[in-house]
mmCIF file with all atom_site columns, C-alpha atoms in Angstrom:
data_model
loop_
_atom_site.group_PDB
_atom_site.id
_atom_site.type_symbol
_atom_site.label_atom_id
_atom_site.label_alt_id
_atom_site.label_comp_id
_atom_site.label_asym_id
_atom_site.label_entity_id
_atom_site.label_seq_id
_atom_site.pdbx_PDB_ins_code
_atom_site.Cartn_x
_atom_site.Cartn_y
_atom_site.Cartn_z
_atom_site.occupancy
_atom_site.B_iso_or_equiv
_atom_site.pdbx_formal_charge
_atom_site.auth_seq_id
_atom_site.auth_comp_id
_atom_site.auth_asym_id
_atom_site.auth_atom_id
_atom_site.pdbx_PDB_model_num
ATOM 1   C CA . LEU A 1 1   ? -7.287  110.607 13.766 1.00 67.00 ? 21  LEU A CA 1
ATOM 2   C CA . ASP A 1 2   ? -10.074 109.588 16.090 1.00 77.00 ? 22  ASP A CA 1
ATOM 3   C CA . ASN A 1 3   ? -12.461 112.483 15.589 1.00 80.00 ? 23  ASN A CA 1
ATOM 4   C CA . PRO A 1 4   ? -14.507 112.207 12.349 1.00 85.00 ? 24  PRO A CA 1
ATOM 5   C CA . VAL A 1 5   ? -14.566 115.997 11.988 1.00 85.00 ? 25  VAL A CA 1
ATOM 6   C CA . LEU A 1 6   ? -10.787 116.187 12.148 1.00 82.00 ? 26  LEU A CA 1
ATOM 7   C CA . ARG A 1 7   ? -10.552 113.225 9.774  1.00 82.00 ? 27  ARG A CA 1
ATOM 8   C CA . ALA A 1 8   ? -12.825 115.023 7.251  1.00 86.00 ? 28  ALA A CA 1
ATOM 9   C CA . ILE A 1 9   ? -10.693 118.158 7.521  1.00 83.00 ? 29  ILE A CA 1
ATOM 10  C CA . ALA A 1 10  ? -7.543  116.109 6.994  1.00 81.00 ? 30  ALA A CA 1
ATOM 11  C CA . GLU A 1 11  ? -9.034  114.455 3.898  1.00 81.00 ? 31  GLU A CA 1
ATOM 12  C CA . ARG A 1 12  ? -9.271  117.878 2.273  1.00 81.00 ? 32  ARG A CA 1
ATOM 13  C CA . ALA A 1 13  ? -5.434  117.875 2.237  1.00 78.00 ? 33  ALA A CA 1
ATOM 14  C CA . GLU A 1 14  ? -5.224  121.658 2.556  1.00 84.00 ? 34  GLU A CA 1
ATOM 15  C CA . ALA A 1 15  ? -5.074  124.226 5.319  1.00 87.00 ? 35  ALA A CA 1
ATOM 16  C CA . LEU A 1 16  ? -8.524  125.366 6.407  1.00 85.00 ? 36  LEU A CA 1
ATOM 17  C CA . THR A 1 17  ? -9.557  128.663 7.927  1.00 85.00 ? 37  THR A CA 1
ATOM 18  C CA . PRO A 1 18  ? -12.232 128.798 10.633 1.00 85.00 ? 38  PRO A CA 1
ATOM 19  C CA . PHE A 1 19  ? -14.705 129.879 7.928  1.00 86.00 ? 39  PHE A CA 1
ATOM 20  C CA . ALA A 1 20  ? -13.843 126.885 5.712  1.00 87.00 ? 40  ALA A CA 1
ATOM 21  C CA . THR A 1 21  ? -14.110 124.568 8.717  1.00 86.00 ? 41  THR A CA 1
ATOM 22  C CA . ALA A 1 22  ? -17.575 125.945 9.588  1.00 87.00 ? 42  ALA A CA 1
ATOM 23  C CA . GLN A 1 23  ? -18.614 125.487 5.969  1.00 89.00 ? 43  GLN A CA 1
ATOM 24  C CA . LEU A 1 24  ? -17.443 121.854 6.042  1.00 88.00 ? 44  LEU A CA 1
ATOM 25  C CA . LEU A 1 25  ? -19.458 121.246 9.209  1.00 86.00 ? 45  LEU A CA 1
ATOM 26  C CA . SER A 1 26  ? -22.585 122.616 7.572  1.00 86.00 ? 46  SER A CA 1
ATOM 27  C CA . GLU A 1 27  ? -22.125 120.545 4.397  1.00 86.00 ? 47  GLU A CA 1
ATOM 28  C CA . ARG A 1 28  ? -21.577 117.137 6.036  1.00 85.00 ? 48  ARG A CA 1
ATOM 29  C CA . ALA A 1 29  ? -23.499 115.189 8.641  1.00 85.00 ? 49  ALA A CA 1
ATOM 30  C CA . PHE A 1 30  ? -21.539 114.552 11.832 1.00 87.00 ? 50  PHE A CA 1
ATOM 31  C CA . LEU A 1 31  ? -22.635 113.210 15.184 1.00 87.00 ? 51  LEU A CA 1
ATOM 32  C CA . GLU A 1 32  ? -23.299 115.944 17.719 1.00 87.00 ? 52  GLU A CA 1
ATOM 33  C CA . ALA A 1 33  ? -20.798 114.364 20.119 1.00 87.00 ? 53  ALA A CA 1
ATOM 34  C CA . ASP A 1 34  ? -18.061 114.564 17.461 1.00 86.00 ? 54  ASP A CA 1
ATOM 35  C CA . ILE A 1 35  ? -18.854 118.219 16.749 1.00 86.00 ? 55  ILE A CA 1
ATOM 36  C CA . ALA A 1 36  ? -18.954 118.977 20.486 1.00 87.00 ? 56  ALA A CA 1
ATOM 37  C CA . GLU A 1 37  ? -15.514 117.413 20.907 1.00 86.00 ? 57  GLU A CA 1
ATOM 38  C CA . PHE A 1 38  ? -14.221 119.609 18.088 1.00 82.00 ? 58  PHE A CA 1
ATOM 39  C CA . LEU A 1 39  ? -15.909 122.893 19.188 1.00 84.00 ? 59  LEU A CA 1
ATOM 40  C CA . PRO A 1 40  ? -12.875 124.299 21.066 1.00 86.00 ? 60  PRO A CA 1
ATOM 41  C CA . TYR A 1 41  ? -10.937 124.262 17.789 1.00 84.00 ? 61  TYR A CA 1
ATOM 42  C CA . LEU A 1 42  ? -13.455 125.950 15.471 1.00 84.00 ? 62  LEU A CA 1
ATOM 43  C CA . ASP A 1 43  ? -11.511 129.224 15.554 1.00 86.00 ? 63  ASP A CA 1
ATOM 44  C CA . HIS A 1 44  ? -8.171  127.553 14.684 1.00 87.00 ? 64  HIS A CA 1
ATOM 45  C CA . ILE A 1 45  ? -6.589  127.203 11.285 1.00 88.00 ? 65  ILE A CA 1
ATOM 46  C CA . ILE A 1 46  ? -5.951  123.544 10.581 1.00 89.00 ? 66  ILE A CA 1
ATOM 47  C CA . SER A 1 47  ? -3.529  121.862 8.225  1.00 90.00 ? 67  SER A CA 1
ATOM 48  C CA . PRO A 1 48  ? -3.231  118.109 7.680  1.00 90.00 ? 68  PRO A CA 1
ATOM 49  C CA . VAL A 1 49  ? 0.160   116.432 8.069  1.00 91.00 ? 69  VAL A CA 1
ATOM 50  C CA . LEU A 1 50  ? 0.815   113.826 5.386  1.00 86.00 ? 70  LEU A CA 1
ATOM 51  C CA . ALA A 1 51  ? 3.468   111.107 5.310  1.00 84.00 ? 71  ALA A CA 1
ATOM 52  C CA . ARG A 1 52  ? 3.576   108.942 2.180  1.00 82.00 ? 72  ARG A CA 1
ATOM 53  C CA . GLU A 1 53  ? 0.290   110.515 1.078  1.00 80.00 ? 73  GLU A CA 1
ATOM 54  C CA . GLU A 1 54  ? -1.396  109.267 4.253  1.00 83.00 ? 74  GLU A CA 1
ATOM 55  C CA . VAL A 1 55  ? -2.757  111.609 6.888  1.00 83.00 ? 75  VAL A CA 1
ATOM 56  C CA . VAL A 1 56  ? -0.813  111.110 10.118 1.00 85.00 ? 76  VAL A CA 1
ATOM 57  C CA . GLY A 1 57  ? -2.056  114.145 11.989 1.00 86.00 ? 77  GLY A CA 1
ATOM 58  C CA . CYS A 1 58  ? -3.083  117.774 11.833 1.00 88.00 ? 78  CYS A CA 1
ATOM 59  C CA . LEU A 1 59  ? -1.463  121.018 12.914 1.00 90.00 ? 79  LEU A CA 1
ATOM 60  C CA . LEU A 1 60  ? -3.839  123.410 14.631 1.00 88.00 ? 80  LEU A CA 1
ATOM 61  C CA . VAL A 1 61  ? -2.931  127.041 15.172 1.00 89.00 ? 81  VAL A CA 1
ATOM 62  C CA . ALA A 1 62  ? -4.907  129.044 17.707 1.00 87.00 ? 82  ALA A CA 1
ATOM 63  C CA . PRO A 1 63  ? -6.344  132.377 16.627 1.00 81.00 ? 83  PRO A CA 1
ATOM 64  C CA . LYS A 1 64  ? -4.354  135.549 16.916 1.00 73.00 ? 84  LYS A CA 1
ATOM 65  C CA . VAL A 1 65  ? -5.470  137.432 19.994 1.00 72.00 ? 85  VAL A CA 1
ATOM 66  C CA . TYR A 1 66  ? -4.184  140.960 19.400 1.00 70.00 ? 86  TYR A CA 1
ATOM 67  C CA . ASP A 1 67  ? -3.333  140.943 15.715 1.00 70.00 ? 87  ASP A CA 1
ATOM 68  C CA . SER A 1 68  ? -5.241  140.860 12.483 1.00 77.00 ? 88  SER A CA 1
ATOM 69  C CA . PRO A 1 69  ? -6.962  137.687 11.223 1.00 79.00 ? 89  PRO A CA 1
ATOM 70  C CA . PHE A 1 70  ? -4.943  134.975 9.486  1.00 80.00 ? 90  PHE A CA 1
ATOM 71  C CA . SER A 1 71  ? -3.761  135.854 6.019  1.00 83.00 ? 91  SER A CA 1
ATOM 72  C CA . ILE A 1 72  ? -3.173  133.762 2.920  1.00 85.00 ? 92  ILE A CA 1
ATOM 73  C CA . ALA A 1 73  ? 0.532   133.984 3.765  1.00 87.00 ? 93  ALA A CA 1
ATOM 74  C CA . ASP A 1 74  ? -0.229  132.476 7.198  1.00 85.00 ? 94  ASP A CA 1
ATOM 75  C CA . LEU A 1 75  ? -2.048  129.580 5.518  1.00 86.00 ? 95  LEU A CA 1
ATOM 76  C CA . ASP A 1 76  ? 0.827   129.078 3.088  1.00 89.00 ? 96  ASP A CA 1
ATOM 77  C CA . THR A 1 77  ? 3.308   129.054 5.982  1.00 90.00 ? 97  THR A CA 1
ATOM 78  C CA . LEU A 1 78  ? 1.227   126.522 7.911  1.00 90.00 ? 98  LEU A CA 1
ATOM 79  C CA . THR A 1 79  ? 0.956   124.341 4.789  1.00 89.00 ? 99  THR A CA 1
ATOM 80  C CA . LEU A 1 80  ? 4.747   124.467 4.405  1.00 92.00 ? 100 LEU A CA 1
ATOM 81  C CA . ILE A 1 81  ? 5.288   123.597 8.082  1.00 94.00 ? 101 ILE A CA 1
ATOM 82  C CA . SER A 1 82  ? 2.802   120.710 7.776  1.00 92.00 ? 102 SER A CA 1
ATOM 83  C CA . ALA A 1 83  ? 4.655   119.390 4.734  1.00 91.00 ? 103 ALA A CA 1
ATOM 84  C CA . GLN A 1 84  ? 7.972   119.557 6.617  1.00 94.00 ? 104 GLN A CA 1
ATOM 85  C CA . ALA A 1 85  ? 6.418   117.776 9.608  1.00 94.00 ? 105 ALA A CA 1
ATOM 86  C CA . GLY A 1 86  ? 5.131   115.082 7.241  1.00 91.00 ? 106 GLY A CA 1
ATOM 87  C CA . LEU A 1 87  ? 8.612   114.616 5.763  1.00 93.00 ? 107 LEU A CA 1
ATOM 88  C CA . ALA A 1 88  ? 10.120  114.372 9.242  1.00 95.00 ? 108 ALA A CA 1
ATOM 89  C CA . ILE A 1 89  ? 7.567   111.732 10.252 1.00 93.00 ? 109 ILE A CA 1
ATOM 90  C CA . GLN A 1 90  ? 8.136   109.831 7.012  1.00 92.00 ? 110 GLN A CA 1
ATOM 91  C CA . SER A 1 91  ? 11.907  109.900 7.564  1.00 94.00 ? 111 SER A CA 1
ATOM 92  C CA . ALA A 1 92  ? 11.448  108.610 11.116 1.00 94.00 ? 112 ALA A CA 1
ATOM 93  C CA . GLN A 1 93  ? 9.199   105.804 9.842  1.00 91.00 ? 113 GLN A CA 1
ATOM 94  C CA . LEU A 1 94  ? 11.717  104.824 7.159  1.00 93.00 ? 114 LEU A CA 1
ATOM 95  C CA . PHE A 1 95  ? 14.563  104.911 9.668  1.00 95.00 ? 115 PHE A CA 1
ATOM 96  C CA . GLU A 1 96  ? 12.609  102.610 11.999 1.00 94.00 ? 116 GLU A CA 1
ATOM 97  C CA . GLN A 1 97  ? 11.909  100.197 9.116  1.00 93.00 ? 117 GLN A CA 1
ATOM 98  C CA . LEU A 1 98  ? 15.603  100.112 8.188  1.00 94.00 ? 118 LEU A CA 1
ATOM 99  C CA . ARG A 1 99  ? 16.620  99.571  11.810 1.00 91.00 ? 119 ARG A CA 1
ATOM 100 C CA . GLU A 1 100 ? 14.127  96.720  12.106 1.00 91.00 ? 120 GLU A CA 1
ATOM 101 C CA . ARG A 1 101 ? 15.370  95.130  8.872  1.00 92.00 ? 121 ARG A CA 1
ATOM 102 C CA . ALA A 1 102 ? 18.996  95.462  9.958  1.00 91.00 ? 122 ALA A CA 1
ATOM 103 C CA . GLN A 1 103 ? 18.202  93.544  13.155 1.00 90.00 ? 123 GLN A CA 1
ATOM 104 C CA . THR A 1 104 ? 15.944  90.849  11.689 1.00 89.00 ? 124 THR A CA 1
ATOM 105 C CA . ASP A 1 105 ? 16.785  87.709  9.752  1.00 89.00 ? 125 ASP A CA 1
ATOM 106 C CA . TYR A 1 106 ? 14.913  88.056  6.454  1.00 88.00 ? 126 TYR A CA 1
ATOM 107 C CA . LEU A 1 107 ? 14.134  84.346  6.203  1.00 89.00 ? 127 LEU A CA 1
ATOM 108 C CA . THR A 1 108 ? 12.831  83.478  9.664  1.00 89.00 ? 128 THR A CA 1
ATOM 109 C CA . GLY A 1 109 ? 11.776  86.862  11.006 1.00 87.00 ? 129 GLY A CA 1
ATOM 110 C CA . LEU A 1 110 ? 13.870  86.184  14.125 1.00 88.00 ? 130 LEU A CA 1
ATOM 111 C CA . PRO A 1 111 ? 16.287  88.763  15.485 1.00 87.00 ? 131 PRO A CA 1
ATOM 112 C CA . ASN A 1 112 ? 19.701  88.295  13.893 1.00 89.00 ? 132 ASN A CA 1
ATOM 113 C CA . HIS A 1 113 ? 23.287  88.072  15.142 1.00 88.00 ? 133 HIS A CA 1
ATOM 114 C CA . ARG A 1 114 ? 23.683  91.875  15.084 1.00 89.00 ? 134 ARG A CA 1
ATOM 115 C CA . HIS A 1 115 ? 20.639  92.280  17.325 1.00 89.00 ? 135 HIS A CA 1
ATOM 116 C CA . LEU A 1 116 ? 21.952  89.613  19.692 1.00 88.00 ? 136 LEU A CA 1
ATOM 117 C CA . GLN A 1 117 ? 25.234  91.514  20.010 1.00 89.00 ? 137 GLN A CA 1
ATOM 118 C CA . GLU A 1 118 ? 23.258  94.634  20.920 1.00 88.00 ? 138 GLU A CA 1
ATOM 119 C CA . ILE A 1 119 ? 20.996  93.024  23.540 1.00 86.00 ? 139 ILE A CA 1
ATOM 120 C CA . VAL A 1 120 ? 23.438  90.707  25.326 1.00 89.00 ? 140 VAL A CA 1
ATOM 121 C CA . PRO A 1 121 ? 25.226  93.485  27.276 1.00 92.00 ? 141 PRO A CA 1
ATOM 122 C CA . ALA A 1 122 ? 21.879  94.830  28.527 1.00 89.00 ? 142 ALA A CA 1
ATOM 123 C CA . MET A 1 123 ? 20.722  91.328  29.429 1.00 88.00 ? 143 MET A CA 1
ATOM 124 C CA . LEU A 1 124 ? 23.947  90.648  31.347 1.00 90.00 ? 144 LEU A CA 1
ATOM 125 C CA . SER A 1 125 ? 23.628  93.963  33.202 1.00 93.00 ? 145 SER A CA 1
ATOM 126 C CA . ALA A 1 126 ? 19.980  93.334  34.077 1.00 89.00 ? 146 ALA A CA 1
ATOM 127 C CA . ALA A 1 127 ? 20.749  89.822  35.332 1.00 89.00 ? 147 ALA A CA 1
ATOM 128 C CA . ASP A 1 128 ? 23.687  91.126  37.347 1.00 92.00 ? 148 ASP A CA 1
ATOM 129 C CA . GLU A 1 129 ? 21.657  93.955  38.921 1.00 93.00 ? 149 GLU A CA 1
ATOM 130 C CA . ALA A 1 130 ? 18.797  91.594  39.768 1.00 91.00 ? 150 ALA A CA 1
ATOM 131 C CA . GLN A 1 131 ? 21.291  88.974  40.943 1.00 93.00 ? 151 GLN A CA 1
ATOM 132 C CA . GLN A 1 132 ? 19.517  86.465  38.714 1.00 88.00 ? 152 GLN A CA 1
ATOM 133 C CA . PRO A 1 133 ? 21.056  83.774  36.550 1.00 86.00 ? 153 PRO A CA 1
ATOM 134 C CA . LEU A 1 134 ? 21.116  84.171  32.793 1.00 84.00 ? 154 LEU A CA 1
ATOM 135 C CA . SER A 1 135 ? 21.025  81.211  30.451 1.00 82.00 ? 155 SER A CA 1
ATOM 136 C CA . LEU A 1 136 ? 22.068  81.008  26.842 1.00 79.00 ? 156 LEU A CA 1
ATOM 137 C CA . ALA A 1 137 ? 21.292  77.982  24.713 1.00 79.00 ? 157 ALA A CA 1
ATOM 138 C CA . MET A 1 138 ? 22.344  77.410  21.133 1.00 81.00 ? 158 MET A CA 1
ATOM 139 C CA . VAL A 1 139 ? 20.671  75.025  18.733 1.00 81.00 ? 159 VAL A CA 1
ATOM 140 C CA . ASP A 1 140 ? 22.400  73.604  15.699 1.00 83.00 ? 160 ASP A CA 1
ATOM 141 C CA . VAL A 1 141 ? 20.512  71.846  12.919 1.00 83.00 ? 161 VAL A CA 1
ATOM 142 C CA . ASP A 1 142 ? 22.491  68.718  12.086 1.00 84.00 ? 162 ASP A CA 1
ATOM 143 C CA . ASN A 1 143 ? 22.869  67.693  8.461  1.00 85.00 ? 163 ASN A CA 1
ATOM 144 C CA . PHE A 1 144 ? 21.086  70.790  7.228  1.00 86.00 ? 164 PHE A CA 1
ATOM 145 C CA . LYS A 1 145 ? 23.270  70.920  4.126  1.00 87.00 ? 165 LYS A CA 1
ATOM 146 C CA . ALA A 1 146 ? 21.827  67.539  3.151  1.00 90.00 ? 166 ALA A CA 1
ATOM 147 C CA . VAL A 1 147 ? 18.292  69.005  3.211  1.00 90.00 ? 167 VAL A CA 1
ATOM 148 C CA . ASN A 1 148 ? 19.362  71.730  0.794  1.00 89.00 ? 168 ASN A CA 1
ATOM 149 C CA . ASP A 1 149 ? 21.297  69.281  -1.392 1.00 91.00 ? 169 ASP A CA 1
ATOM 150 C CA . LEU A 1 150 ? 18.533  66.653  -1.569 1.00 93.00 ? 170 LEU A CA 1
ATOM 151 C CA . HIS A 1 151 ? 15.403  68.814  -1.585 1.00 94.00 ? 171 HIS A CA 1
ATOM 152 C CA . GLY A 1 152 ? 16.599  72.230  -2.749 1.00 93.00 ? 172 GLY A CA 1
ATOM 153 C CA . HIS A 1 153 ? 17.059  75.565  -1.030 1.00 91.00 ? 173 HIS A CA 1
ATOM 154 C CA . ALA A 1 154 ? 13.342  76.370  -1.028 1.00 93.00 ? 174 ALA A CA 1
ATOM 155 C CA . ALA A 1 155 ? 12.703  73.258  1.079  1.00 93.00 ? 175 ALA A CA 1
ATOM 156 C CA . GLY A 1 156 ? 15.634  74.160  3.336  1.00 91.00 ? 176 GLY A CA 1
ATOM 157 C CA . ASP A 1 157 ? 14.199  77.644  3.795  1.00 92.00 ? 177 ASP A CA 1
ATOM 158 C CA . GLY A 1 158 ? 10.870  76.088  4.765  1.00 93.00 ? 178 GLY A CA 1
ATOM 159 C CA . VAL A 1 159 ? 12.596  73.900  7.350  1.00 92.00 ? 179 VAL A CA 1
ATOM 160 C CA . LEU A 1 160 ? 14.321  76.942  8.865  1.00 91.00 ? 180 LEU A CA 1
ATOM 161 C CA . ARG A 1 161 ? 11.007  78.844  9.019  1.00 92.00 ? 181 ARG A CA 1
ATOM 162 C CA . ARG A 1 162 ? 9.280   75.919  10.783 1.00 93.00 ? 182 ARG A CA 1
ATOM 163 C CA . ILE A 1 163 ? 12.129  75.575  13.289 1.00 90.00 ? 183 ILE A CA 1
ATOM 164 C CA . ALA A 1 164 ? 11.997  79.323  13.991 1.00 89.00 ? 184 ALA A CA 1
ATOM 165 C CA . ASP A 1 165 ? 8.227   79.165  14.462 1.00 90.00 ? 185 ASP A CA 1
ATOM 166 C CA . ARG A 1 166 ? 8.518   76.253  16.904 1.00 88.00 ? 186 ARG A CA 1
ATOM 167 C CA . LEU A 1 167 ? 11.240  78.022  18.882 1.00 85.00 ? 187 LEU A CA 1
ATOM 168 C CA . ARG A 1 168 ? 9.109   81.172  19.069 1.00 84.00 ? 188 ARG A CA 1
ATOM 169 C CA . ARG A 1 169 ? 6.066   79.196  20.261 1.00 84.00 ? 189 ARG A CA 1
ATOM 170 C CA . SER A 1 170 ? 8.065   77.253  22.840 1.00 81.00 ? 190 SER A CA 1
ATOM 171 C CA . ALA A 1 171 ? 9.683   80.334  24.370 1.00 76.00 ? 191 ALA A CA 1
ATOM 172 C CA . ARG A 1 172 ? 8.396   80.899  27.887 1.00 67.00 ? 192 ARG A CA 1
ATOM 173 C CA . ALA A 1 173 ? 6.036   83.817  28.199 1.00 64.00 ? 193 ALA A CA 1
ATOM 174 C CA . SER A 1 174 ? 6.799   84.163  31.911 1.00 58.00 ? 194 SER A CA 1
ATOM 175 C CA . LEU A 1 175 ? 10.490  84.940  31.375 1.00 63.00 ? 195 LEU A CA 1
ATOM 176 C CA . PRO A 1 176 ? 12.268  87.284  28.987 1.00 67.00 ? 196 PRO A CA 1
ATOM 177 C CA . THR A 1 177 ? 13.212  84.906  26.193 1.00 73.00 ? 197 THR A CA 1
ATOM 178 C CA . TRP A 1 178 ? 14.888  85.638  22.899 1.00 78.00 ? 198 TRP A CA 1
ATOM 179 C CA . CYS A 1 179 ? 15.162  83.330  19.920 1.00 83.00 ? 199 CYS A CA 1
ATOM 180 C CA . VAL A 1 180 ? 17.847  84.578  17.542 1.00 85.00 ? 200 VAL A CA 1
ATOM 181 C CA . ARG A 1 181 ? 19.125  83.199  14.246 1.00 85.00 ? 201 ARG A CA 1
ATOM 182 C CA . ILE A 1 182 ? 22.844  83.209  13.778 1.00 84.00 ? 202 ILE A CA 1
ATOM 183 C CA . ALA A 1 183 ? 23.237  82.075  10.176 1.00 76.00 ? 203 ALA A CA 1
ATOM 184 C CA . ALA A 1 184 ? 26.273  79.914  9.519  1.00 65.00 ? 204 ALA A CA 1
ATOM 185 C CA . PRO A 1 185 ? 28.448  81.024  6.620  1.00 53.00 ? 205 PRO A CA 1
ATOM 186 C CA . ALA A 1 186 ? 27.728  79.088  3.475  1.00 51.00 ? 206 ALA A CA 1
ATOM 187 C CA . THR A 1 187 ? 30.317  78.150  0.889  1.00 42.00 ? 207 THR A CA 1
ATOM 188 C CA . ALA A 1 188 ? 29.552  78.086  -2.785 1.00 37.00 ? 208 ALA A CA 1
#
């Protein structure tokens, strides 16, 4: 929330009537420019939208033109709608986190084999449409098992992270480049 007035309203974590909003403006010091930006909304009822107890936005409802003023029931309804909007936003955020985790190698932070399988068809299509060549290079770390056996898995993990970092840094910025980790199956 960019506007400090809207941020202060959101911090109250409850729906505010135009009267309550005016009272808030009189109690706190705001810059005139911030108040001026907010002036068109002084006659709205406002309810913060929370996701994971963090304000992610506000719902503003314009005044009724031909009907009676807002009632307590109207405020309760807006609070309920704001809570539902917050849950929807939270669900979308969690879904995006899960999608990202499902496509990322936990150790190196590189996209994983699943992500590669998803992007290769689009890359082939784009190269075909642009009539441009497409290159694929694979890198294998020789004797990696020996690193784990001699120095332990923590050291091996560090080696993989450093290799991933170097591959990321060496990828050309001028061309679409992907570095992906395809983990080899390990045997116990």
